[in-house]
Coordinates of C-alpha atoms and ligand atoms in Angstrom, one line a residue:
M1 CA 214.2 31.1 49.6
D2 CA 212.6 29.1 52.4
Q3 CA 210.1 30.3 55.0
R4 CA 212.8 30.9 57.7
A5 CA 214.8 33.1 55.3
L6 CA 211.6 35.1 54.5
D7 CA 210.9 35.6 58.2
Q8 CA 214.3 36.7 58.9
S9 CA 214.4 39.3 56.1
T10 CA 213.8 42.9 56.7
A11 CA 211.1 43.1 54.0
T12 CA 207.7 44.7 54.7
Q13 CA 204.7 42.5 55.3
D14 CA 203.3 43.2 51.8
E15 CA 206.6 42.1 50.2
V16 CA 206.6 39.0 52.3
D17 CA 203.1 38.2 51.3
S18 CA 203.7 38.7 47.6
R19 CA 206.9 36.6 47.6
L20 CA 205.0 33.9 49.3
L21 CA 202.3 34.0 46.7
A22 CA 204.9 34.0 43.9
R23 CA 206.5 31.0 45.5
A24 CA 203.2 29.2 45.8
L25 CA 202.5 29.8 42.1
E26 CA 205.9 28.7 41.1
M27 CA 205.9 25.4 43.1
G28 CA 202.1 24.6 42.9
A29 CA 200.9 21.5 41.2
G30 CA 198.6 23.5 38.9
I31 CA 199.8 24.7 35.4
V32 CA 200.0 28.4 35.7
M33 CA 200.4 31.0 32.9
I34 CA 200.1 34.8 33.2
T35 CA 199.7 36.9 30.1
D36 CA 199.7 40.7 29.6
E37 CA 197.0 42.9 28.2
L38 CA 198.2 42.1 24.6
G39 CA 198.0 38.4 25.4
R40 CA 201.7 37.8 25.5
I41 CA 203.1 35.3 27.9
Q42 CA 204.8 37.0 30.9
Y43 CA 205.1 34.1 33.3
V44 CA 204.7 30.3 33.4
N45 CA 205.4 28.2 36.4
R46 CA 207.5 25.0 36.9
A47 CA 204.4 22.8 36.4
F48 CA 203.9 24.4 33.0
E49 CA 207.6 23.8 32.0
E50 CA 207.4 20.2 33.1
E51 CA 204.1 19.6 31.3
T52 CA 204.8 21.3 28.0
G53 CA 208.6 20.9 27.8
Y54 CA 208.9 24.6 27.1
T55 CA 211.0 26.8 29.5
L56 CA 209.8 30.2 30.7
K57 CA 212.6 31.7 28.6
E58 CA 211.3 30.0 25.4
V59 CA 207.7 31.1 25.8
K60 CA 208.1 34.6 27.3
G61 CA 206.7 37.3 25.0
R62 CA 205.0 34.7 22.7
K63 CA 201.2 34.1 22.5
P64 CA 199.5 31.1 24.2
S65 CA 198.2 30.2 20.7
M66 CA 201.7 28.7 20.2
L67 CA 200.3 25.7 22.1
K68 CA 197.2 25.2 19.9
S69 CA 196.8 21.7 18.7
G70 CA 194.5 22.6 15.8
L71 CA 192.0 20.2 17.1
Q72 CA 189.5 22.8 18.4
S73 CA 187.3 24.8 16.2
P74 CA 187.7 28.6 15.7
G75 CA 184.3 28.9 17.3
F76 CA 185.8 27.5 20.5
Y77 CA 188.4 30.3 20.7
Q78 CA 185.9 32.9 19.7
K79 CA 183.7 31.9 22.7
L80 CA 186.8 31.9 25.0
W81 CA 187.7 35.5 24.0
R82 CA 184.1 36.7 24.1
T83 CA 183.9 35.5 27.7
L84 CA 187.2 37.0 28.8
N85 CA 186.6 40.3 27.0
A86 CA 183.3 40.6 28.9
G87 CA 185.5 40.4 32.1
D88 CA 184.2 36.9 32.9
Q89 CA 186.1 33.8 33.9
F90 CA 186.4 31.0 31.2
T91 CA 186.5 27.4 32.2
D92 CA 186.8 24.5 29.7
V93 CA 189.1 21.8 28.4
L94 CA 191.8 23.0 26.0
I95 CA 193.5 20.5 23.7
N96 CA 197.1 21.7 23.4
R97 CA 200.3 20.5 22.0
K98 CA 203.6 20.0 23.9
K99 CA 207.0 21.0 22.6
D100 CA 207.6 17.4 21.4
G101 CA 204.3 17.4 19.5
T102 CA 202.2 15.3 21.8
I103 CA 198.7 16.3 22.5
Y104 CA 197.5 16.9 26.1
Y105 CA 194.1 17.9 27.5
E106 CA 194.1 20.7 30.1
Q107 CA 191.2 21.5 32.3
K108 CA 191.7 25.3 32.5
T109 CA 190.3 28.3 34.2
I110 CA 191.3 31.7 32.7
T111 CA 190.6 34.8 34.8
P112 CA 190.9 38.4 33.7
L113 CA 192.8 40.5 36.2
F114 CA 193.1 44.2 37.0
I115 CA 190.2 45.4 34.8
D116 CA 190.8 49.1 33.9
E117 CA 188.2 51.9 33.7
A118 CA 187.5 51.0 30.0
G119 CA 186.6 47.5 31.2
Q120 CA 189.8 46.0 29.7
A121 CA 191.8 43.4 31.6
Q122 CA 195.5 44.2 32.1
K123 CA 196.5 40.6 32.8
F124 CA 195.1 37.1 32.4
I125 CA 196.0 34.3 34.7
S126 CA 195.2 30.7 33.7
I127 CA 195.4 27.8 36.1
G128 CA 195.0 24.3 34.8
R129 CA 195.6 20.6 35.2
D130 CA 196.4 17.8 32.8
I131 CA 193.4 15.5 32.4
T132 CA 194.7 13.5 29.5
D133 CA 194.6 10.2 31.3
Q134 CA 191.1 10.8 32.4
I135 CA 189.9 11.6 28.9
V136 CA 191.6 8.5 27.5
E137 CA 190.0 6.3 30.1
Q138 CA 186.6 8.0 29.4
R139 CA 187.0 7.3 25.7
R140 CA 188.0 3.7 26.3
L141 CA 184.8 3.3 28.4
T142 CA 182.7 4.9 25.8
R143 CA 184.1 2.6 23.2
F144 CA 183.6 -0.3 25.5
V145 CA 179.9 0.6 26.0
S146 CA 179.2 1.4 22.4
Y147 CA 181.6 -0.5 20.2
D148 CA 182.2 -4.2 19.6
P149 CA 185.9 -4.8 20.6
V150 CA 186.4 -7.5 17.9
T151 CA 185.4 -5.6 14.8
E152 CA 185.4 -2.1 16.2
L153 CA 182.0 -1.5 14.7
P154 CA 179.2 0.1 16.7
N155 CA 177.5 -2.5 18.9
R156 CA 173.8 -3.1 19.3
H157 CA 173.4 -0.4 21.9
L158 CA 174.9 2.3 19.7
F159 CA 173.3 1.0 16.5
S160 CA 169.8 1.2 18.0
E161 CA 170.6 4.7 19.3
R162 CA 171.6 5.8 15.8
L163 CA 168.7 4.1 14.3
S164 CA 166.3 6.0 16.6
Q165 CA 168.0 9.3 15.7
A166 CA 167.6 8.4 12.0
I167 CA 163.9 7.6 12.5
V168 CA 163.5 11.1 14.1
R169 CA 165.3 12.7 11.1
Q170 CA 163.2 10.7 8.5
K171 CA 159.9 11.5 10.4
R172 CA 160.8 15.2 10.2
D173 CA 161.6 15.0 6.5
A174 CA 158.7 12.7 5.7
G175 CA 161.4 10.3 4.4
S176 CA 162.0 6.6 4.6
L177 CA 164.7 4.2 5.9
A178 CA 165.7 0.6 5.3
M179 CA 167.3 -1.6 7.9
V180 CA 169.1 -4.9 7.0
F181 CA 169.8 -7.7 9.4
L182 CA 172.6 -9.9 8.1
N183 CA 173.6 -13.4 9.4
L184 CA 176.6 -15.5 8.4
H185 CA 176.0 -19.1 7.6
R186 CA 178.2 -21.8 9.2
F187 CA 180.0 -19.3 11.4
R188 CA 179.4 -21.4 14.4
R189 CA 181.3 -24.2 12.7
I190 CA 184.4 -22.0 12.2
N191 CA 184.4 -21.3 16.0
E192 CA 184.0 -25.0 16.6
T193 CA 186.6 -26.2 14.2
L194 CA 189.3 -23.5 14.2
G195 CA 188.7 -22.0 17.6
Y196 CA 187.5 -18.6 18.8
E197 CA 190.6 -16.6 17.9
A198 CA 190.2 -17.7 14.3
G199 CA 186.5 -16.9 14.6
D200 CA 187.4 -13.4 15.7
R201 CA 189.8 -13.0 12.7
V202 CA 187.1 -14.1 10.4
L203 CA 184.6 -11.6 11.9
K204 CA 187.2 -8.8 11.5
D205 CA 187.5 -9.7 7.8
V206 CA 183.8 -9.8 7.4
A207 CA 183.5 -6.3 9.1
Q208 CA 186.1 -5.0 6.7
R209 CA 184.3 -6.4 3.7
L210 CA 181.0 -4.9 4.8
N211 CA 182.7 -1.6 5.6
S212 CA 184.2 -1.3 2.2
I213 CA 180.8 -1.7 0.5
L214 CA 178.6 0.1 3.0
G215 CA 181.0 2.5 4.8
E216 CA 180.1 5.6 2.8
V217 CA 176.3 5.1 2.6
A218 CA 175.1 3.1 5.5
T219 CA 175.5 2.8 9.3
L220 CA 176.9 -0.6 10.0
A221 CA 177.1 -2.5 13.3
R222 CA 177.8 -6.0 14.7
L223 CA 174.8 -6.8 16.8
S224 CA 176.0 -10.1 18.3
G225 CA 177.8 -13.3 17.4
D226 CA 177.5 -13.6 13.6
N227 CA 174.8 -11.0 13.3
F228 CA 175.5 -7.7 11.6
A229 CA 173.2 -4.9 10.7
F230 CA 173.1 -1.7 8.7
F231 CA 170.6 0.9 7.7
V232 CA 170.4 3.4 4.9
E233 CA 168.3 6.6 5.1
G234 CA 166.2 8.7 2.7
D235 CA 167.4 8.7 -0.9
Q236 CA 170.0 6.1 -0.2
S237 CA 167.3 3.6 0.3
A238 CA 166.9 3.5 -3.5
C239 CA 170.2 1.8 -3.9
L240 CA 169.4 -0.8 -1.1
E241 CA 169.0 -3.8 -3.3
G242 CA 172.2 -3.0 -5.2
L243 CA 174.0 -2.8 -1.9
M244 CA 172.7 -6.1 -0.7
K245 CA 173.8 -7.7 -4.0
S246 CA 177.3 -6.2 -3.6
V247 CA 177.4 -7.7 -0.1
I248 CA 176.5 -11.2 -1.4
D249 CA 179.1 -10.8 -4.1
A250 CA 181.7 -9.8 -1.5
F251 CA 181.3 -13.2 0.1
R252 CA 182.0 -15.1 -3.1
L253 CA 185.7 -14.7 -2.4
P254 CA 187.1 -16.9 0.3
I255 CA 188.5 -15.7 3.6
Y256 CA 191.9 -17.1 4.4
C257 CA 192.4 -18.0 8.1
C258 CA 194.7 -20.6 9.8
S259 CA 195.8 -21.9 6.4
E260 CA 192.2 -22.6 5.6
K261 CA 190.2 -21.2 2.8
I262 CA 186.8 -20.4 4.3
F263 CA 183.7 -19.7 2.2
L264 CA 181.0 -17.9 4.0
N265 CA 177.4 -17.3 2.8
V266 CA 175.0 -14.7 4.1
S267 CA 171.3 -14.3 4.6
M268 CA 169.7 -10.9 4.9
G269 CA 166.3 -9.6 6.1
V270 CA 165.0 -6.1 5.5
S271 CA 162.5 -4.0 7.4
L272 CA 161.4 -0.5 6.4
Y273 CA 160.4 2.7 8.1
P274 CA 157.6 4.0 8.1
E275 CA 156.1 0.5 8.1
C276 CA 158.0 -0.3 11.2
N277 CA 158.4 2.8 13.3
T278 CA 160.7 2.2 16.2
A279 CA 164.3 1.0 16.3
D280 CA 163.4 -2.2 18.3
V281 CA 160.6 -3.1 15.9
L282 CA 162.8 -2.5 12.8
I283 CA 165.6 -4.7 14.3
K284 CA 163.2 -7.5 15.3
N285 CA 161.3 -7.6 12.0
A286 CA 164.5 -7.5 9.9
E287 CA 165.8 -10.4 12.0
T288 CA 162.5 -12.3 11.4
A289 CA 162.9 -11.7 7.6
M290 CA 166.5 -12.9 7.8
V291 CA 165.6 -16.1 9.5
K292 CA 162.9 -16.8 6.9
S293 CA 165.4 -16.0 4.1
K294 CA 168.0 -18.3 5.7
S295 CA 165.5 -21.2 5.8
T296 CA 165.1 -21.1 2.1
G297 CA 168.7 -21.0 1.0
V298 CA 171.9 -19.0 1.1
D299 CA 173.0 -15.7 -0.3
Q300 CA 169.5 -14.3 -0.4
Y301 CA 167.5 -11.5 1.2
R302 CA 163.9 -11.1 2.0
F303 CA 161.7 -8.2 3.0
Y304 CA 159.7 -8.3 6.2
T305 CA 155.9 -8.9 5.9
S306 CA 153.6 -9.2 8.9
D307 CA 152.9 -12.9 8.4
L308 CA 156.5 -13.7 9.2
N309 CA 155.8 -13.1 12.8
M310 CA 153.4 -15.9 12.7
H311 CA 156.2 -18.0 11.3
N312 CA 158.3 -17.1 14.4
K313 CA 155.7 -18.3 16.8
Y314 CA 155.3 -21.5 14.7
K315 CA 159.1 -22.0 15.1
L316 CA 159.0 -21.7 18.8
S317 CA 156.2 -24.2 19.1
M318 CA 158.1 -26.5 16.7
E319 CA 161.1 -26.5 19.0
A320 CA 159.0 -27.5 22.0
E321 CA 157.4 -30.2 19.9
L322 CA 160.8 -31.5 18.7
R323 CA 162.0 -31.9 22.3
R324 CA 158.8 -33.9 23.0
A325 CA 159.5 -35.9 19.8
I326 CA 162.9 -37.0 21.2
E327 CA 161.5 -37.8 24.6
K328 CA 158.5 -39.8 23.2
Q329 CA 160.5 -41.3 20.3
E330 CA 158.3 -40.0 17.5
F331 CA 161.1 -40.4 15.0
E332 CA 161.3 -43.3 12.5
L333 CA 163.9 -44.4 10.1
H334 CA 163.1 -45.3 6.6
Y335 CA 165.6 -47.1 4.4
Q336 CA 166.4 -46.6 0.7
P337 CA 168.1 -49.6 -1.0
Q338 CA 171.4 -49.1 -2.8
I339 CA 171.9 -51.3 -5.8
D340 CA 175.2 -52.3 -7.4
L341 CA 174.8 -51.4 -11.1
A342 CA 177.2 -54.2 -12.4
T343 CA 175.9 -57.1 -10.3
K344 CA 172.4 -55.8 -9.6
E345 CA 173.0 -56.8 -6.0
L346 CA 171.6 -54.9 -3.1
V347 CA 174.7 -53.7 -1.4
G348 CA 173.3 -51.5 1.3
V349 CA 170.6 -49.1 2.5
E350 CA 170.6 -45.4 3.4
A351 CA 168.8 -44.6 6.7
L352 CA 166.6 -41.5 6.3
I353 CA 164.9 -40.0 9.3
R354 CA 161.2 -39.1 9.4
W355 CA 159.1 -37.5 12.2
N356 CA 155.8 -39.3 12.7
H357 CA 154.0 -36.4 14.2
P358 CA 150.9 -37.4 16.2
K359 CA 148.7 -34.7 14.5
R360 CA 150.5 -33.8 11.3
G361 CA 151.6 -37.2 10.1
M362 CA 154.9 -38.0 8.5
I363 CA 157.2 -34.9 8.3
P364 CA 160.2 -35.1 6.0
P365 CA 163.7 -34.3 7.4
N366 CA 164.3 -31.1 5.5
D367 CA 161.4 -29.6 7.6
F368 CA 162.9 -30.3 11.0
I369 CA 166.7 -31.1 10.6
P370 CA 167.6 -27.4 10.4
L371 CA 165.8 -26.6 13.6
L372 CA 167.3 -29.7 15.3
E373 CA 170.7 -28.3 14.2
E374 CA 170.0 -24.8 15.4
T375 CA 168.9 -26.0 18.8
S376 CA 171.7 -28.7 19.1
L377 CA 169.0 -31.3 19.6
I378 CA 170.5 -33.0 16.5
L379 CA 173.1 -34.5 18.8
Q380 CA 170.5 -36.4 20.8
A381 CA 168.4 -37.2 17.7
G382 CA 171.5 -38.3 15.8
E383 CA 172.6 -40.7 18.6
W384 CA 169.1 -42.3 18.4
V385 CA 169.6 -42.6 14.6
F386 CA 172.9 -44.5 15.0
H387 CA 171.3 -46.9 17.5
Q388 CA 168.2 -47.5 15.5
A389 CA 170.0 -47.9 12.2
C390 CA 172.5 -50.5 13.6
R391 CA 169.7 -52.2 15.5
D392 CA 167.6 -52.5 12.4
C393 CA 170.5 -53.8 10.3
I394 CA 171.2 -56.6 12.9
D395 CA 167.5 -57.3 13.1
I396 CA 167.2 -57.7 9.3
R397 CA 170.1 -60.0 9.2
S398 CA 168.7 -62.0 12.1
Q399 CA 165.5 -62.6 10.1
G400 CA 167.7 -64.2 7.4
F401 CA 168.0 -61.3 4.9
P402 CA 171.2 -59.7 3.7
C403 CA 172.0 -56.2 5.0
N404 CA 175.7 -55.6 4.3
R405 CA 175.7 -52.0 5.3
V406 CA 173.7 -49.1 6.5
A407 CA 174.5 -45.5 5.6
V408 CA 173.6 -42.8 8.2
N409 CA 173.6 -39.0 7.4
L410 CA 175.5 -36.7 9.7
S411 CA 174.8 -33.1 10.2
A412 CA 177.6 -30.5 10.6
L413 CA 177.1 -30.3 14.4
Q414 CA 177.4 -34.0 14.8
F415 CA 180.4 -34.2 12.5
Y416 CA 182.4 -31.6 14.4
N417 CA 181.3 -32.9 17.8
E418 CA 184.4 -34.2 19.6
Q419 CA 182.4 -37.0 21.1
L420 CA 181.4 -38.5 17.7
P421 CA 184.0 -41.2 17.5
R422 CA 183.3 -42.3 21.0
V423 CA 179.5 -42.4 20.4
I424 CA 180.0 -44.5 17.2
E425 CA 182.4 -46.9 18.9
S426 CA 180.1 -47.5 21.8
V427 CA 177.0 -48.0 19.5
L428 CA 178.9 -50.5 17.3
A429 CA 180.1 -52.3 20.4
E430 CA 176.6 -52.4 22.0
M431 CA 174.9 -53.6 18.8
K432 CA 177.7 -56.0 18.0
L433 CA 177.9 -54.6 14.4
E434 CA 181.2 -54.7 12.5
A435 CA 182.5 -51.2 11.8
C436 CA 182.6 -51.6 8.0
A437 CA 178.8 -52.2 8.0
L438 CA 178.3 -48.6 9.0
E439 CA 178.7 -45.8 6.4
L440 CA 178.7 -42.2 7.5
E441 CA 177.5 -39.6 4.9
I442 CA 178.8 -36.1 5.3
T443 CA 177.7 -33.4 2.9
E444 CA 180.4 -31.8 0.8
S445 CA 179.7 -28.3 2.2
V446 CA 180.3 -29.6 5.7
V447 CA 183.7 -31.2 5.0
M448 CA 184.9 -28.2 3.0
T449 CA 184.2 -25.6 5.7
G450 CA 187.2 -26.2 7.9
I451 CA 189.3 -28.5 5.9
Q452 CA 192.1 -29.2 8.4
R453 CA 189.7 -30.0 11.2
A454 CA 187.6 -32.0 8.8
L455 CA 190.6 -34.0 7.8
D456 CA 191.4 -34.8 11.4
T457 CA 187.9 -35.8 12.1
L458 CA 187.6 -37.9 9.0
R459 CA 190.9 -39.7 9.9
G460 CA 189.6 -40.4 13.4
L461 CA 186.5 -41.9 12.0
A462 CA 188.3 -43.9 9.3
D463 CA 190.5 -45.3 12.1
L464 CA 187.4 -46.8 13.6
G465 CA 186.9 -48.8 10.4
V466 CA 183.6 -47.2 9.4
R467 CA 183.1 -46.2 5.7
L468 CA 182.9 -42.5 4.8
A469 CA 180.9 -41.0 2.0
V470 CA 180.8 -37.4 0.7
D471 CA 177.0 -36.7 0.2
D472 CA 175.5 -34.4 -2.4
F473 CA 178.8 -34.1 -4.2
G474 CA 178.9 -31.4 -6.8
T475 CA 176.6 -29.0 -5.0
G476 CA 179.2 -27.2 -2.8
Y477 CA 182.6 -25.9 -3.4
S478 CA 185.1 -28.7 -3.4
S479 CA 188.8 -28.3 -3.3
L480 CA 190.1 -31.2 -5.3
A481 CA 193.5 -30.9 -3.7
Y482 CA 192.0 -31.7 -0.3
L483 CA 189.6 -34.3 -1.6
K484 CA 192.6 -36.3 -2.5
Q485 CA 193.7 -36.3 1.1
F486 CA 190.4 -37.2 2.6
P487 CA 190.2 -40.8 3.8
V488 CA 186.7 -41.3 2.2
H489 CA 185.4 -44.3 0.3
V490 CA 182.4 -43.0 -1.6
L491 CA 181.3 -39.9 -3.5
K492 CA 177.6 -39.5 -3.8
L493 CA 176.7 -37.8 -7.0
A494 CA 174.0 -35.3 -6.1
S495 CA 170.6 -35.9 -7.4
P496 CA 170.1 -32.6 -9.3
F497 CA 172.8 -33.8 -11.8
V498 CA 171.4 -37.3 -12.0
Q499 CA 167.9 -36.0 -12.7
G500 CA 169.2 -34.0 -15.7
V501 CA 170.8 -37.0 -17.5
P502 CA 170.8 -38.0 -20.3
S503 CA 168.9 -35.1 -21.8
D504 CA 170.7 -32.1 -20.3
T505 CA 174.2 -31.9 -21.8
R506 CA 175.6 -29.9 -18.9
D507 CA 174.4 -32.5 -16.4
V508 CA 175.8 -35.2 -18.6
G509 CA 179.2 -33.5 -18.6
I510 CA 179.2 -32.9 -14.8
S511 CA 178.1 -36.5 -14.0
R512 CA 180.7 -37.9 -16.3
A513 CA 183.4 -35.7 -14.8
I514 CA 182.5 -36.6 -11.2
I515 CA 182.4 -40.4 -12.0
A516 CA 185.8 -40.1 -13.7
L517 CA 187.2 -38.0 -10.8
A518 CA 186.0 -40.5 -8.2
H519 CA 187.4 -43.5 -10.0
N520 CA 190.8 -41.7 -10.5
L521 CA 190.8 -41.2 -6.7
D522 CA 189.9 -44.8 -6.1
L523 CA 186.5 -43.9 -4.8
E524 CA 183.2 -45.6 -5.4
V525 CA 180.4 -43.5 -6.9
V526 CA 176.8 -43.7 -5.7
A527 CA 174.3 -41.9 -7.9
E528 CA 171.3 -40.7 -5.9
G529 CA 167.8 -39.7 -7.0
V530 CA 167.7 -42.2 -9.9
E531 CA 164.1 -42.1 -11.2
S532 CA 164.1 -43.5 -14.7
E533 CA 165.4 -46.3 -16.9
E534 CA 167.3 -43.8 -19.1
Q535 CA 169.2 -42.5 -16.1
V536 CA 170.1 -46.1 -15.1
N537 CA 171.3 -46.8 -18.6
F538 CA 173.4 -43.7 -18.8
L539 CA 174.9 -44.3 -15.3
A540 CA 175.7 -47.9 -16.3
E541 CA 177.4 -46.8 -19.4
E542 CA 179.5 -44.3 -17.4
Q543 CA 180.4 -47.1 -15.1
C544 CA 178.8 -45.6 -12.0
D545 CA 179.1 -48.2 -9.2
I546 CA 176.0 -47.9 -7.2
V547 CA 172.6 -46.3 -7.6
Q548 CA 169.6 -45.4 -5.4
G549 CA 166.4 -43.7 -6.2
Y550 CA 162.7 -44.0 -6.7
Y551 CA 163.3 -46.1 -9.8
F552 CA 164.2 -48.9 -7.5
S553 CA 162.5 -48.0 -4.4
R554 CA 161.4 -45.1 -2.2
P555 CA 162.8 -45.0 1.3
L556 CA 160.8 -47.7 3.2
P557 CA 160.0 -48.6 6.8
K558 CA 161.9 -51.6 8.0
N559 CA 159.2 -54.2 7.4
Q560 CA 158.6 -53.0 3.9
L561 CA 162.3 -53.0 3.3
I562 CA 162.5 -56.6 4.3
A563 CA 159.8 -57.4 1.8
F564 CA 161.7 -55.5 -0.9
I565 CA 164.9 -57.4 -0.1
D566 CA 163.0 -60.6 -0.2
R567 CA 161.7 -59.8 -3.7
W568 CA 165.0 -58.4 -5.0
C569 CA 167.0 -61.4 -4.0
K570 CA 164.7 -63.9 -5.6
Ligands
C2E1 P1 170.2 -37.0 1.4 O1 171.1 -37.7 2.4 O2 170.9 -36.5 0.1 O3 169.1 -38.1 1.0 C1 168.5 -38.2 -0.2 C2 167.2 -37.6 -0.3 O4 166.7 -37.8 -1.6 C3 166.2 -38.3 0.6 O5 165.3 -37.3 1.0 C4 165.5 -39.3 -0.3 O6 164.2 -39.6 0.2 C5 165.5 -38.5 -1.5 N1 165.4 -39.3 -2.7 C6 165.8 -40.6 -2.8 N2 165.5 -41.1 -4.1 C7 164.9 -40.1 -4.7 C8 164.5 -39.9 -6.1 O7 164.5 -40.8 -6.9 N3 163.9 -38.7 -6.4 C9 163.9 -37.7 -5.5 N4 163.3 -36.6 -5.9 N5 164.3 -37.8 -4.3 C10 164.9 -39.0 -3.9 P2 164.8 -37.1 2.5 O8 164.5 -38.5 3.1 O9 163.7 -36.1 2.5 O10 166.1 -36.5 3.2 C11 166.5 -35.3 2.9 C12 167.8 -34.9 3.5 O11 167.7 -34.9 5.0 C13 168.9 -36.0 3.3 O12 169.5 -35.8 2.0 C14 169.8 -35.8 4.4 O13 170.7 -34.7 4.1 C15 168.9 -35.3 5.5 N6 168.6 -36.4 6.5 C16 167.8 -37.5 6.3 N7 167.9 -38.3 7.4 C17 168.9 -37.7 8.2 C18 169.4 -38.1 9.5 O14 169.1 -39.1 10.1 N8 170.3 -37.3 10.0 C19 170.7 -36.1 9.4 N9 171.6 -35.3 10.0 N10 170.2 -35.8 8.2 C20 169.3 -36.6 7.6
MG2 MG1 172.5 -38.9 2.3
MG3 MG1 172.3 -36.8 -0.9

């Protein structure tokens, strides 16, 4: 009935008013339900029908509990009835279920009506509105603020909040807590070689592995990039070392991604409450311990001690000094001769960088290459190495001494840098050195990280005509199937094996196998770290092609190298 019809009727004003109200309830946007004193539904409006899918006929006489989703606690309903029975209005969000089973959130106000003398309500009217969209959006935002979208683990913000709460709990119980900062090795290389999407997939896999070990006992998070963290509280701290060993073991299996088999290693650092007593300090110190652990190898962990902070400061000042070293050209190249075992000819030299520090003297590469890599300064330093090595080779030749080829070591970052072929080409052109006089040494672990990309890079380099060598062979995980496809010319038998021969039977076995493998693949073998005559004899018997090591010469500055070549060739 519309307004005009109402006006025209002969009804009394009260009747007109109540029909109007009824009409407003019926057509209003709010979800309306009226129940009687026994809590049975008497009336629902159209909005209710549209929202829930139930018609008035279907719900009439039934109880509103028919809509319960089961997602709210009995305590919630007890509070609702306590409020209504006291004659008060109840306002809250009810999580209900529609006829088709879907859940909806209703912001509802229930009002007791017609309270009798005994204080009992005769009717209840509830008016509500669907706020499901709002709740979903709110949750999305909360997840956004507190969770890492890639791994769905808590992010740094939520982790540090939970860590602070845990500290409060442990303080109260006079307990303890251990926090572990975990970093992946070579993750940056995965992003660089396979792309960010692949990197994300690897991170997801890492999160799942960690979750399956730590999910029950620890609070786990991804703090940033390739940094994860977890903490264990109270009694659980006792199993901490076991957990860390399980984590290390979990990474012994490869991750499969983009048809690549990826091996990741981890480093962990541990800080403890009450020694460190705020979330920030725990995180900072565990990270410091992780960095220290990482600098000494892979798949290890280390506990924080206060002297590590000193180490951090030292690192910062080292970085500034390295920048200066590049600017002021404080680096030097020393050369180690490589001798052909059959002909005893000097066939080449390996260029090895040193840092001639104005105060601390000559610093070996293992003490600064990792930091050069971390800071990407290796790209600049590496370019200098190419120039210098080629320049020295030409210079030695121009003084009338043989220098067939010079080998230069490449770090991972250099190897995967797209500019590398261009840089090499331009250095060779500038120095007027033939490409085959330059050998590039790439360690086994670098080429085996992202095999497809490594294969492309190696092919690009081989196309330039330079020689390629796999350095420190036998110390990483090599996939022989791929090795066959690599366009490399040389395998360098890693010095730990060489140093064990001929006395250590296992080193003998490994060295023999590597030499045979290389020859079967038509590759030359260079044994490095040769220190004794027995080693030379063993290698000669095994038909190793080339040797280098202190037995012949330590790495020498250019002038001393020239003197060595002079003596050697006589
Ligand atoms: P590498 O390429 O495997 O070099 C061989 C290392 O063994 C050199 O150490 C060399 O001095 C040492 N060595 C040679 N003969 C013997 C021996 O008979 N006994 C023993 N115990 N050691 C021997 P160095 O010069 O300290 O270099 C260490 C590593 O630093 C190199 O290992 C290489 O990976 C890296 N490196 C050196 N120069 C460069 C560079 O210009 N660029 C890059 N990216 N890395 C470099
Ligand atoms: Mg080398
Ligand atoms: Mg080596």
